[in-house]
Structure formats: structure tokens, C-alpha cells
PDB file of C-alpha atoms in Angstrom:
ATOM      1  CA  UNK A   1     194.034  44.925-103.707  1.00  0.00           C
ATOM      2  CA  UNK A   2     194.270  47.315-106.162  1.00  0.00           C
ATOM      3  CA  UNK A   3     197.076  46.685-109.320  1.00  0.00           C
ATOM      4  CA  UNK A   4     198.444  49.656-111.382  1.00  0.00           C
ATOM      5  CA  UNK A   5     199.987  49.275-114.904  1.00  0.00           C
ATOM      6  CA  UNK A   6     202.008  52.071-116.859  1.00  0.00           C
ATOM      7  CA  UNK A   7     200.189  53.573-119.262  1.00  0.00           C
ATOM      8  CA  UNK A   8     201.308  55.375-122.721  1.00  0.00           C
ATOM      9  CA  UNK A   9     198.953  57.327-125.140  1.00  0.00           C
ATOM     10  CA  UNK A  10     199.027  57.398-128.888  1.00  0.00           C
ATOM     11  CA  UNK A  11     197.331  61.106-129.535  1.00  0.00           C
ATOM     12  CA  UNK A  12     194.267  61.368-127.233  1.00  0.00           C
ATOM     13  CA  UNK A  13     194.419  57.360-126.824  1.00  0.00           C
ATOM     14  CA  UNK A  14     195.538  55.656-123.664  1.00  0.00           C
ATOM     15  CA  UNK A  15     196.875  52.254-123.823  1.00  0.00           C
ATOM     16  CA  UNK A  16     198.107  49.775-121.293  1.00  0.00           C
ATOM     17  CA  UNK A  17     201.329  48.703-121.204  1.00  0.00           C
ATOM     18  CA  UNK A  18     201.450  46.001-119.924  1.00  0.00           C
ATOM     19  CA  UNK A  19     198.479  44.441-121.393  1.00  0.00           C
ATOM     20  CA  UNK A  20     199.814  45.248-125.115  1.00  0.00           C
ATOM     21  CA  UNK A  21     202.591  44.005-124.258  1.00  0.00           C
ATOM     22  CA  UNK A  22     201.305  40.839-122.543  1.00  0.00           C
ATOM     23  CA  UNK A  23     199.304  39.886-125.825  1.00  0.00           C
ATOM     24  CA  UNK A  24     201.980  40.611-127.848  1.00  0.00           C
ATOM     25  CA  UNK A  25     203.235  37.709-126.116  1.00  0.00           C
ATOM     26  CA  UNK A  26     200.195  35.632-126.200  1.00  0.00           C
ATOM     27  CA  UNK A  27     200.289  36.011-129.821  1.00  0.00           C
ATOM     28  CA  UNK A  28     203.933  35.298-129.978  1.00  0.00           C
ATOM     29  CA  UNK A  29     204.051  32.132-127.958  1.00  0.00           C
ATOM     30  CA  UNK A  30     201.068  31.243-129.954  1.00  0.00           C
ATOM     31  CA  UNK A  31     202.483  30.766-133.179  1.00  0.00           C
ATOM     32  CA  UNK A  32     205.583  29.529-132.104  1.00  0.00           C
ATOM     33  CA  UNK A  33     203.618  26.910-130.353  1.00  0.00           C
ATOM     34  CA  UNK A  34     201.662  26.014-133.633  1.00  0.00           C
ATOM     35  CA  UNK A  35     205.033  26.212-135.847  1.00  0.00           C
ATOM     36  CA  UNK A  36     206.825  24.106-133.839  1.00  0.00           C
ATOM     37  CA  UNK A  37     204.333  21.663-133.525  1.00  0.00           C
ATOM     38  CA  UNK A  38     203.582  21.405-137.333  1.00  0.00           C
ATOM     39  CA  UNK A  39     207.244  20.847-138.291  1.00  0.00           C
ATOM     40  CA  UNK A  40     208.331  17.901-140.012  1.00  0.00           C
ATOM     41  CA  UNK A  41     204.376  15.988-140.272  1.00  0.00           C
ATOM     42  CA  UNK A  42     204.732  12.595-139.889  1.00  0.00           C
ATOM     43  CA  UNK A  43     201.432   9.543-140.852  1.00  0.00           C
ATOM     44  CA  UNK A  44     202.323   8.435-137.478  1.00  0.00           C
ATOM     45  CA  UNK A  45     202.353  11.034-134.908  1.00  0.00           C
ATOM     46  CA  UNK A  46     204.258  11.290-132.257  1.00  0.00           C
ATOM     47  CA  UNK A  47     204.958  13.790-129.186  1.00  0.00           C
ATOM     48  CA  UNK A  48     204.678  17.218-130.022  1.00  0.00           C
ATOM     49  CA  UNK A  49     202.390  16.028-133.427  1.00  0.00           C
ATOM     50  CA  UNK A  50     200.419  14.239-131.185  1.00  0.00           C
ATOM     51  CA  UNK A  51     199.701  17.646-128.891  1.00  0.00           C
ATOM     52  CA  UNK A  52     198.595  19.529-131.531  1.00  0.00           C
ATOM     53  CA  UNK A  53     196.768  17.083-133.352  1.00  0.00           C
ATOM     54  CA  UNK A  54     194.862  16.740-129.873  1.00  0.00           C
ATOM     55  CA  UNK A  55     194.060  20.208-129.571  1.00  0.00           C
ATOM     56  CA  UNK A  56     192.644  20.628-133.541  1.00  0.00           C
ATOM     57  CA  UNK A  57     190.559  17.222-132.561  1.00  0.00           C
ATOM     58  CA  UNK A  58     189.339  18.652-129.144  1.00  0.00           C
ATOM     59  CA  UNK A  59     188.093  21.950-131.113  1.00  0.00           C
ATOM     60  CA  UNK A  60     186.352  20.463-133.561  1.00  0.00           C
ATOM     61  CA  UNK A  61     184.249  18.346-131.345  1.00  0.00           C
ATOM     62  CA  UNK A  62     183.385  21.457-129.616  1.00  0.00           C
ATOM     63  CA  UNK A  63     181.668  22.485-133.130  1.00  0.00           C
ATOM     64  CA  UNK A  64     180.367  19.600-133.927  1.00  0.00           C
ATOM     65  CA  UNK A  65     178.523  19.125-130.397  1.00  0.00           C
ATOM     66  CA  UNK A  66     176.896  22.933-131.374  1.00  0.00           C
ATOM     67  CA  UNK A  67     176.706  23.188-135.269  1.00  0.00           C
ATOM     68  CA  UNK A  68     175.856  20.982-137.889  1.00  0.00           C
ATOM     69  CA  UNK A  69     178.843  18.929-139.365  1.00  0.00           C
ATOM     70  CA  UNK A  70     178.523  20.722-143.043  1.00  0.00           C
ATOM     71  CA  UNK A  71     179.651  23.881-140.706  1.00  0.00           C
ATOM     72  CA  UNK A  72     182.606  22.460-138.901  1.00  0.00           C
ATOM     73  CA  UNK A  73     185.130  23.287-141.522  1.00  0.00           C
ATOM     74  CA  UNK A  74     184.324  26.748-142.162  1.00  0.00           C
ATOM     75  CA  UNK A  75     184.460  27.598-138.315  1.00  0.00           C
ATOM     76  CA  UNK A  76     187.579  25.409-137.480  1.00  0.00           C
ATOM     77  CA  UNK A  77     190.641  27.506-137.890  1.00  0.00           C
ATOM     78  CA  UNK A  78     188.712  30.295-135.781  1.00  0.00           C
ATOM     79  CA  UNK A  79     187.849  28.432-133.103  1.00  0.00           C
ATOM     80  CA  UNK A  80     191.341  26.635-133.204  1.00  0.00           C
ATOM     81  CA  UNK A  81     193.064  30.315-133.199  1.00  0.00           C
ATOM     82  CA  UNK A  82     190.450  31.445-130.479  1.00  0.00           C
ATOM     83  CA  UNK A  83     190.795  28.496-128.277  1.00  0.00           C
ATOM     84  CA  UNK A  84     194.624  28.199-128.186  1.00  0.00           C
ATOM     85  CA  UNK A  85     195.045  32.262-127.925  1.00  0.00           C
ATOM     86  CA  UNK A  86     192.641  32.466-124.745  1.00  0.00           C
ATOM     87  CA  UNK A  87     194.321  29.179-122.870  1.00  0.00           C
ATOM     88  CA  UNK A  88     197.757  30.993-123.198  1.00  0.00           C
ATOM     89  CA  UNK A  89     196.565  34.003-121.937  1.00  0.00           C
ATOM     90  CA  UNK A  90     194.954  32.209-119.255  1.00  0.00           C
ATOM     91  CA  UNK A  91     198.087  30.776-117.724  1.00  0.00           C
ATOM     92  CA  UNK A  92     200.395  33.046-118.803  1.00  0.00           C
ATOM     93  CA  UNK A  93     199.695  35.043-116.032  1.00  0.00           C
ATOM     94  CA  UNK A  94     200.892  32.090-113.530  1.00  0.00           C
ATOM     95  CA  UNK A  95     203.558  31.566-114.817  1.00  0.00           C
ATOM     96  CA  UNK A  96     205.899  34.738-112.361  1.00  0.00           C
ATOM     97  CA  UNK A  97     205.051  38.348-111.380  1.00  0.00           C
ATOM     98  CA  UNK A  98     206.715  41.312-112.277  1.00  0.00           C
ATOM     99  CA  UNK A  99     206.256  44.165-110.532  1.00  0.00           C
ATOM    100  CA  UNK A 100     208.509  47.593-110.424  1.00  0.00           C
ATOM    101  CA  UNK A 101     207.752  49.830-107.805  1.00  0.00           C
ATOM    102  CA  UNK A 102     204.216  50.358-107.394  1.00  0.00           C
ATOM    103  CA  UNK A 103     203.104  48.752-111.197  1.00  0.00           C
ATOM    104  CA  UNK A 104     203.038  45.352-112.489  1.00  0.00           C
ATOM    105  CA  UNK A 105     204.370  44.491-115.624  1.00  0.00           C
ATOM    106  CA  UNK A 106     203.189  40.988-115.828  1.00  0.00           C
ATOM    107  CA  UNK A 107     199.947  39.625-115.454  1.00  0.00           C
ATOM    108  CA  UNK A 108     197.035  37.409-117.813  1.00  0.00           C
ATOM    109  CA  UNK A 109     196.028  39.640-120.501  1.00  0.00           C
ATOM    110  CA  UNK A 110     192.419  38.277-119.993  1.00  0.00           C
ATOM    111  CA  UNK A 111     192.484  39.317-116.434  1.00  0.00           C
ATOM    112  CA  UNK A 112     191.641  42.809-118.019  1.00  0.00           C
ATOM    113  CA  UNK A 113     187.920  43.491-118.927  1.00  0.00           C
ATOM    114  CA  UNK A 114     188.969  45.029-121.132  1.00  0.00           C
ATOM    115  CA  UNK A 115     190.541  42.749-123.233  1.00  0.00           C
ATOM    116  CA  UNK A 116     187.627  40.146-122.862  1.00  0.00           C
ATOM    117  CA  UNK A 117     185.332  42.136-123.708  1.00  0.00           C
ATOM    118  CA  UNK A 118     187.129  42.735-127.142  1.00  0.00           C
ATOM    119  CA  UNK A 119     187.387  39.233-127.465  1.00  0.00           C
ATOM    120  CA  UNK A 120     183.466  38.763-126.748  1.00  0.00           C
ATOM    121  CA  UNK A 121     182.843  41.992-129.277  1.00  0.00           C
ATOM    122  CA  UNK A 122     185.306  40.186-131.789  1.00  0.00           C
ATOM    123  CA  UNK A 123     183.062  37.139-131.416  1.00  0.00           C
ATOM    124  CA  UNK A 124     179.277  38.694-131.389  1.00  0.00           C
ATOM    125  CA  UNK A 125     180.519  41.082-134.436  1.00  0.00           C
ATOM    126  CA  UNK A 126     181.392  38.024-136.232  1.00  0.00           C
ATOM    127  CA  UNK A 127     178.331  35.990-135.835  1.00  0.00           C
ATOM    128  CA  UNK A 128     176.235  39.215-137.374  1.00  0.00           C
ATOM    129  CA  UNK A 129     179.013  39.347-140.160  1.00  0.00           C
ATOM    130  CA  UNK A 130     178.744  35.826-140.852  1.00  0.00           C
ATOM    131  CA  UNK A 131     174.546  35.841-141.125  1.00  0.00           C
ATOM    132  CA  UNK A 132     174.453  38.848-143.442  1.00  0.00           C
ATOM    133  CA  UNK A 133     176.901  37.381-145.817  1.00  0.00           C
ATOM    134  CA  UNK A 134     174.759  34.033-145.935  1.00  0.00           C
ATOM    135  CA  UNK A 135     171.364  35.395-145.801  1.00  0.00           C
ATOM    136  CA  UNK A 136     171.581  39.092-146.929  1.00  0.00           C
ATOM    137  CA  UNK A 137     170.721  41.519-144.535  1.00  0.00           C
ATOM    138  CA  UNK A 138     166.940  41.411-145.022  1.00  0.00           C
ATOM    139  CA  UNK A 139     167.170  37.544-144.702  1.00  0.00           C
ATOM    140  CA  UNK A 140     169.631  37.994-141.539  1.00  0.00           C
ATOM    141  CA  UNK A 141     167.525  40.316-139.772  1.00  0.00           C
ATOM    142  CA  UNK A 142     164.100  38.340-140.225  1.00  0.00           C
ATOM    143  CA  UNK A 143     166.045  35.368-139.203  1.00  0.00           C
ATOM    144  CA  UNK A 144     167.869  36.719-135.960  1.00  0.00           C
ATOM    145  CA  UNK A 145     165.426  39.374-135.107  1.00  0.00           C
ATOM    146  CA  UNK A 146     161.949  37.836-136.212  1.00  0.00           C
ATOM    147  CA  UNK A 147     161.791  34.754-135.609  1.00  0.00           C
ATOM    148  CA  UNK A 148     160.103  32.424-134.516  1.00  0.00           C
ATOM    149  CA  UNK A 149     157.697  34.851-133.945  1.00  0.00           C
ATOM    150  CA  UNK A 150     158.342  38.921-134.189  1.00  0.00           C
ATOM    151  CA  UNK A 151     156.925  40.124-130.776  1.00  0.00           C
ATOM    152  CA  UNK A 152     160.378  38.692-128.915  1.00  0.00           C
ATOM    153  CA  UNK A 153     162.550  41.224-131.093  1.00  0.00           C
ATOM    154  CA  UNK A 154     163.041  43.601-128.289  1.00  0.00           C
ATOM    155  CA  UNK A 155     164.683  40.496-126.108  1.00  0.00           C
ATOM    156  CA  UNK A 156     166.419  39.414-129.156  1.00  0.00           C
ATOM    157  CA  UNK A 157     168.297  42.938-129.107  1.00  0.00           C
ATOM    158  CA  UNK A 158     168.609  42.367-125.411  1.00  0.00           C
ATOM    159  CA  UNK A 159     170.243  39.169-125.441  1.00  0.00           C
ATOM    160  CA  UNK A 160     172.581  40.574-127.883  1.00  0.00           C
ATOM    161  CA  UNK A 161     173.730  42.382-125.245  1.00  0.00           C
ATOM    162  CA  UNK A 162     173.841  40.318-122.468  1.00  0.00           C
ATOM    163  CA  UNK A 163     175.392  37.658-124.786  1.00  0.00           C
ATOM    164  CA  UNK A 164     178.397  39.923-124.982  1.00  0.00           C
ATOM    165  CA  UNK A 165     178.899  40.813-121.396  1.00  0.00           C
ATOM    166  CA  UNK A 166     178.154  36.901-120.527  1.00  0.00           C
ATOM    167  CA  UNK A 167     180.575  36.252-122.357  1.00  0.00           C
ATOM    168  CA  UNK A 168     183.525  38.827-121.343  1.00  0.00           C
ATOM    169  CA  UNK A 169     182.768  38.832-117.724  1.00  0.00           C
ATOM    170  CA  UNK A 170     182.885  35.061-117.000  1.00  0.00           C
ATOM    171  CA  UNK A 171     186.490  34.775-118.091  1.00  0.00           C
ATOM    172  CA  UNK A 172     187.169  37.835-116.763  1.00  0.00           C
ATOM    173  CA  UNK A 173     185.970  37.231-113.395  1.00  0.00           C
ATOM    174  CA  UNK A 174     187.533  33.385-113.211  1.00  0.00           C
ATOM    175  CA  UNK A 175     190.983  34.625-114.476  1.00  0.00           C
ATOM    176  CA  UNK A 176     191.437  37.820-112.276  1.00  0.00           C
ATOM    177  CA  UNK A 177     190.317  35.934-108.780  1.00  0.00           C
ATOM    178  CA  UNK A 178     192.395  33.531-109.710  1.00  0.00           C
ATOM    179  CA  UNK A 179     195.103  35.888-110.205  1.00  0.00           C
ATOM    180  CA  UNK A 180     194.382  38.101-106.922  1.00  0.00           C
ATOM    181  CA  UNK A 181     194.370  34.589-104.944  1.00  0.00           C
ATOM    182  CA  UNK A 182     197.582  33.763-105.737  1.00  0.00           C
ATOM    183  CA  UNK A 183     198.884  37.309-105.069  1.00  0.00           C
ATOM    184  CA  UNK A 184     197.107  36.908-101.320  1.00  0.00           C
ATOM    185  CA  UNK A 185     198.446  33.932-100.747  1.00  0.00           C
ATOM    186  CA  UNK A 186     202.143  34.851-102.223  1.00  0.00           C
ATOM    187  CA  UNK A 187     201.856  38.351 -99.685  1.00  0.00           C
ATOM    188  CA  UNK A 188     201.560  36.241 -96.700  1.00  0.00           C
ATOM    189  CA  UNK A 189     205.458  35.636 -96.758  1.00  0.00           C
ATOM    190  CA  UNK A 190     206.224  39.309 -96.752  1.00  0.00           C
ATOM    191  CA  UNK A 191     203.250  40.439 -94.919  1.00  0.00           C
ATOM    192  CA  UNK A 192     203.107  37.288 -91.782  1.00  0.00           C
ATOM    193  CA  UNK A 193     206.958  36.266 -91.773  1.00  0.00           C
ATOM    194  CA  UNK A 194     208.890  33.307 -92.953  1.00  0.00           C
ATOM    195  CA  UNK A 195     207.464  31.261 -90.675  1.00  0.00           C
ATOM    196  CA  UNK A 196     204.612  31.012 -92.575  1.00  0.00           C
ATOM    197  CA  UNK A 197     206.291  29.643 -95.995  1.00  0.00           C
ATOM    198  CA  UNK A 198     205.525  25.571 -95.015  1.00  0.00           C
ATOM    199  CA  UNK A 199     201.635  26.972 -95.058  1.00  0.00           C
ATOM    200  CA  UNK A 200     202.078  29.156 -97.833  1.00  0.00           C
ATOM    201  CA  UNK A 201     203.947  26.777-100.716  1.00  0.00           C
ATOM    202  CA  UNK A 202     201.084  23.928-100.646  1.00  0.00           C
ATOM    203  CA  UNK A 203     198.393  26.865-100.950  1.00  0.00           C
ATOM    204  CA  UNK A 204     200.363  27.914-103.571  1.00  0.00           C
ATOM    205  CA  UNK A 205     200.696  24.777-105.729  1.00  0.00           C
ATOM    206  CA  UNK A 206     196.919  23.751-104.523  1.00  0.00           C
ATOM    207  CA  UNK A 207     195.675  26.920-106.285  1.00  0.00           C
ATOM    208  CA  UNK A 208     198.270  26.986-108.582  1.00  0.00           C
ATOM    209  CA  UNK A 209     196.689  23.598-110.379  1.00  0.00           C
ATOM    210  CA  UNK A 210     193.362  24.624-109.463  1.00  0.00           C
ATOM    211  CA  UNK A 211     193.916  27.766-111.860  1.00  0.00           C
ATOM    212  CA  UNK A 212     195.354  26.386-114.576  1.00  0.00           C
ATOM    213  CA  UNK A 213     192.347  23.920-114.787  1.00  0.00           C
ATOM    214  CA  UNK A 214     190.050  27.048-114.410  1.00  0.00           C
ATOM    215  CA  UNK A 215     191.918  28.355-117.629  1.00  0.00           C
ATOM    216  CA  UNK A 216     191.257  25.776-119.541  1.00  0.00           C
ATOM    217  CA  UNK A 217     187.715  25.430-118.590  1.00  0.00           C
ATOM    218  CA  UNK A 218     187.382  28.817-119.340  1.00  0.00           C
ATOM    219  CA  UNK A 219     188.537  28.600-122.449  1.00  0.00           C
ATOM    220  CA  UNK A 220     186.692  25.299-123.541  1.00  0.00           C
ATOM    221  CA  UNK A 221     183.534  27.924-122.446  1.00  0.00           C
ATOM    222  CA  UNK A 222     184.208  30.669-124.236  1.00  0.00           C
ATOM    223  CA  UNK A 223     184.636  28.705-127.628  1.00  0.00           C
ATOM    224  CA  UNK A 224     181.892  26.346-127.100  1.00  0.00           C
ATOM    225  CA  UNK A 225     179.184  29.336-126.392  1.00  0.00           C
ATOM    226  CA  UNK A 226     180.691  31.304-129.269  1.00  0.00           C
ATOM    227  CA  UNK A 227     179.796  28.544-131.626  1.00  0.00           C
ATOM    228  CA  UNK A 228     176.775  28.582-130.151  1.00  0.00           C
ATOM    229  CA  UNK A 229     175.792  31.839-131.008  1.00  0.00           C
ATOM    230  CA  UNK A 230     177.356  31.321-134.211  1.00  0.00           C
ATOM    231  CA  UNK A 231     175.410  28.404-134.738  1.00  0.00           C
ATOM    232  CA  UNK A 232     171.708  30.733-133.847  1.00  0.00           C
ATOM    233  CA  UNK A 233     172.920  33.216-136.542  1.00  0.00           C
ATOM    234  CA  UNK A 234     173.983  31.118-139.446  1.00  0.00           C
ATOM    235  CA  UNK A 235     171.040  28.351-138.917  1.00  0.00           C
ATOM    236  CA  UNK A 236     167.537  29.216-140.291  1.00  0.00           C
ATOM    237  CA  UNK A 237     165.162  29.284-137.236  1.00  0.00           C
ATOM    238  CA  UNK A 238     161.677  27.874-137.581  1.00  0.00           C
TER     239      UNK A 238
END
């Protein structure tokens, strides 16, 4: 089941519509969640405190289970942003379709390779950026390249690599079946008959839930393997 999207070009550049557009949104609903959330703080928490003080609490485990504690505040606010920004883009594609003609105009902006593998770029980019600046580049290379011993530096590059498409393609993959699932099951109305809508709603709200715990989980992975690679370039290996 193929899905088209309009396109627009800046110069020789082609963009997507309707994935700009769609993390434009992300990024919107983002802040607005974290502003709204962080109004008025209160010694006792309550209700939507309470949510986001969850979330900040849930992320840091994640990098203190994968990085030593001294590193937990430096890496916080990233994998806070990173977390929340990729669970809203998860779902957000669940929550209606839009679709005009023959093109959708609403859909999970991670449900794009496109856009995870920017994300997974964004995040292997950042863990070389990160070593140089702590170890120099001599000292990053020697650490990330080198060591422990210097014969494994051709599968160092090459887990660079797979690293990054790891890392794209499993959210990827997980968001856009989910997506193409719930598209199936919503086309058996229009395709079968009416008839069919006391099979069709429970399928719907079965994978429905199923996908928004995918998102989640998908998230929770992407964070906790970024610190993880974080963690192999800003840690001296011995």
C-alpha cells in the first residue's frame, strides 16, 4: 500500500510536505506540553507537575542505568528533549488521517526513514562531537578507534555505521507497520461493506493500544541505546 505526500522544492531541494509540516507540529505540541506542565511549580506536586516530573525522572534513570552518575546531568536535557519529541511523533500519527485525493497529509513524522535516520545521524554526530571536545581529537580517535586493541579499527568504523542504521530503521520499521495496520484494518469498511464494522472497531482499538505502547517502547529504545553509544565515546576504554 503505497502512500504519496505533496512535495515542494526550495531551489534544487525537494521537501515533504507533509512531514515538515508534521514536525512542525511535533515540535509545537512539544513545548506546549513542557510549558504547560512547568507553570506555576509547586513543593508538592500535583497532576500535570506530577506528569512531567515523571517523565524527567523516567529519563534520567535511563542514563543512569548506561552512564556513570557524574554524566547524568550533562546528558539530561537532551535525552529529555529527545525522548519526549520521538513519543509525540510516535502517536501523533494515531491520532486521525488526512488524506486529499490521492496524498496524505497526516501521518507520524517518524514513519519516514527519512526523518529517523536524521534523528539517528543527529545522535551518532553528537557522540563524536562530544568525545573530541573531552579528549581532543588525537585522544578521541585512539579512544574510539584504537582501543582496546588497534586491529578491530576497521569494525569500529563499521559499527559506526550499522549503529546509525540500527538505530533509524528500528523505529522506523515499528512506527510505519504500525501505521499501515491500522490503515488495513480502517479499509476493510470501505473495501468489505458495513457489515464488517462490529469486526473492524475492536481490531481497531486492539491495535490502536498495541501501537501506542510500541511508541513508547520505541522511544524508551532509541534514548536508552543513544546513551549508550554516548556512554562508549565519552568513557575511556581499557
Amino acid at each position: 500500500m503505497e502512500e504519496k505526500t505533496p512535495l515542494f522544492n526550495i531551489g534544487p531541494i525537494w521537501f515533504d510536505k507533509t512531514i515538515c509540516t508534521m514536525v512542525l507540529l511535533t515540535c509545537v505540541i512539544v513545548f506546549a506540553v513542557v510549558y504547560l506542565c512547568t507553570r506555576n511549580l509547586q513543593l508538592k506536586p500535583k497532576g500535570k507537575q506530577n506528569v512531567i516530573e515523571w517523565i524527567i525522572d523516567f529519563v534520567r534513570g535511563i542514563i543512569t542505568d548506561n552512564m556513570p552518575s557524574k554524566e547524568v546531568t550533562n546528558f539530561h536535557l537532551l535525552s529529555f528533549t529527545l525522548f519526549l519529541f520521538i513519543l509525540v511523533a510516535n502517536t501523533i500519527g494515531l491520532v486521525t488521517k488526512i488524506a486529499v485525493g490521492d496524498y496524505s497529509y497526516w501521518k507520524s513524522p517518524t514513519a519516514d526513514p527519512m526523518v529517523t535516520l536524521t534523528l539517528a545521524l543527529i545522535m551518532i554526530v553528537l557522540t563524536h562531537l562530544f568525545s573530541i571536545n573531552r579528549f581532543g581529537f588525537v585522544g578521541y580517535f585512539k579512544n574510539s578507534f584504537l582501543k582496546p586493541v588497534g586491529f578491530l579499527m576497521p569494525i569500529k568504523f563499521m559499527e559506526e555505521f550499522t549503529n546509525l542504521l540500527t538505530l533509524a530503521l528500528r523505529l522506523y520499521g515499528n512506527i510505519y507497520a504500525g501505521e499501515v495496520l491500522l490503515g488495513l484494518i480502517a479499509s476493510l469498511v470501505s473495501g468489505v461493506g458495513f457489515w464488517v464494522i462490529p469486526l473492524a472497531i475492536p481490531l481497531e482499538m486492539i491495535w490502536l493500544a498495541f501501537s501506542l505502547f510500541i511508541g513508547g517502547i520505541q522511544a524508551f529504545i532509541f534514548v536508552t541505546l543513544s546513551m549508550v553509544y554516548m556512554a562508549h565515546k565519552v568513557e575511556v576504554e581499557e
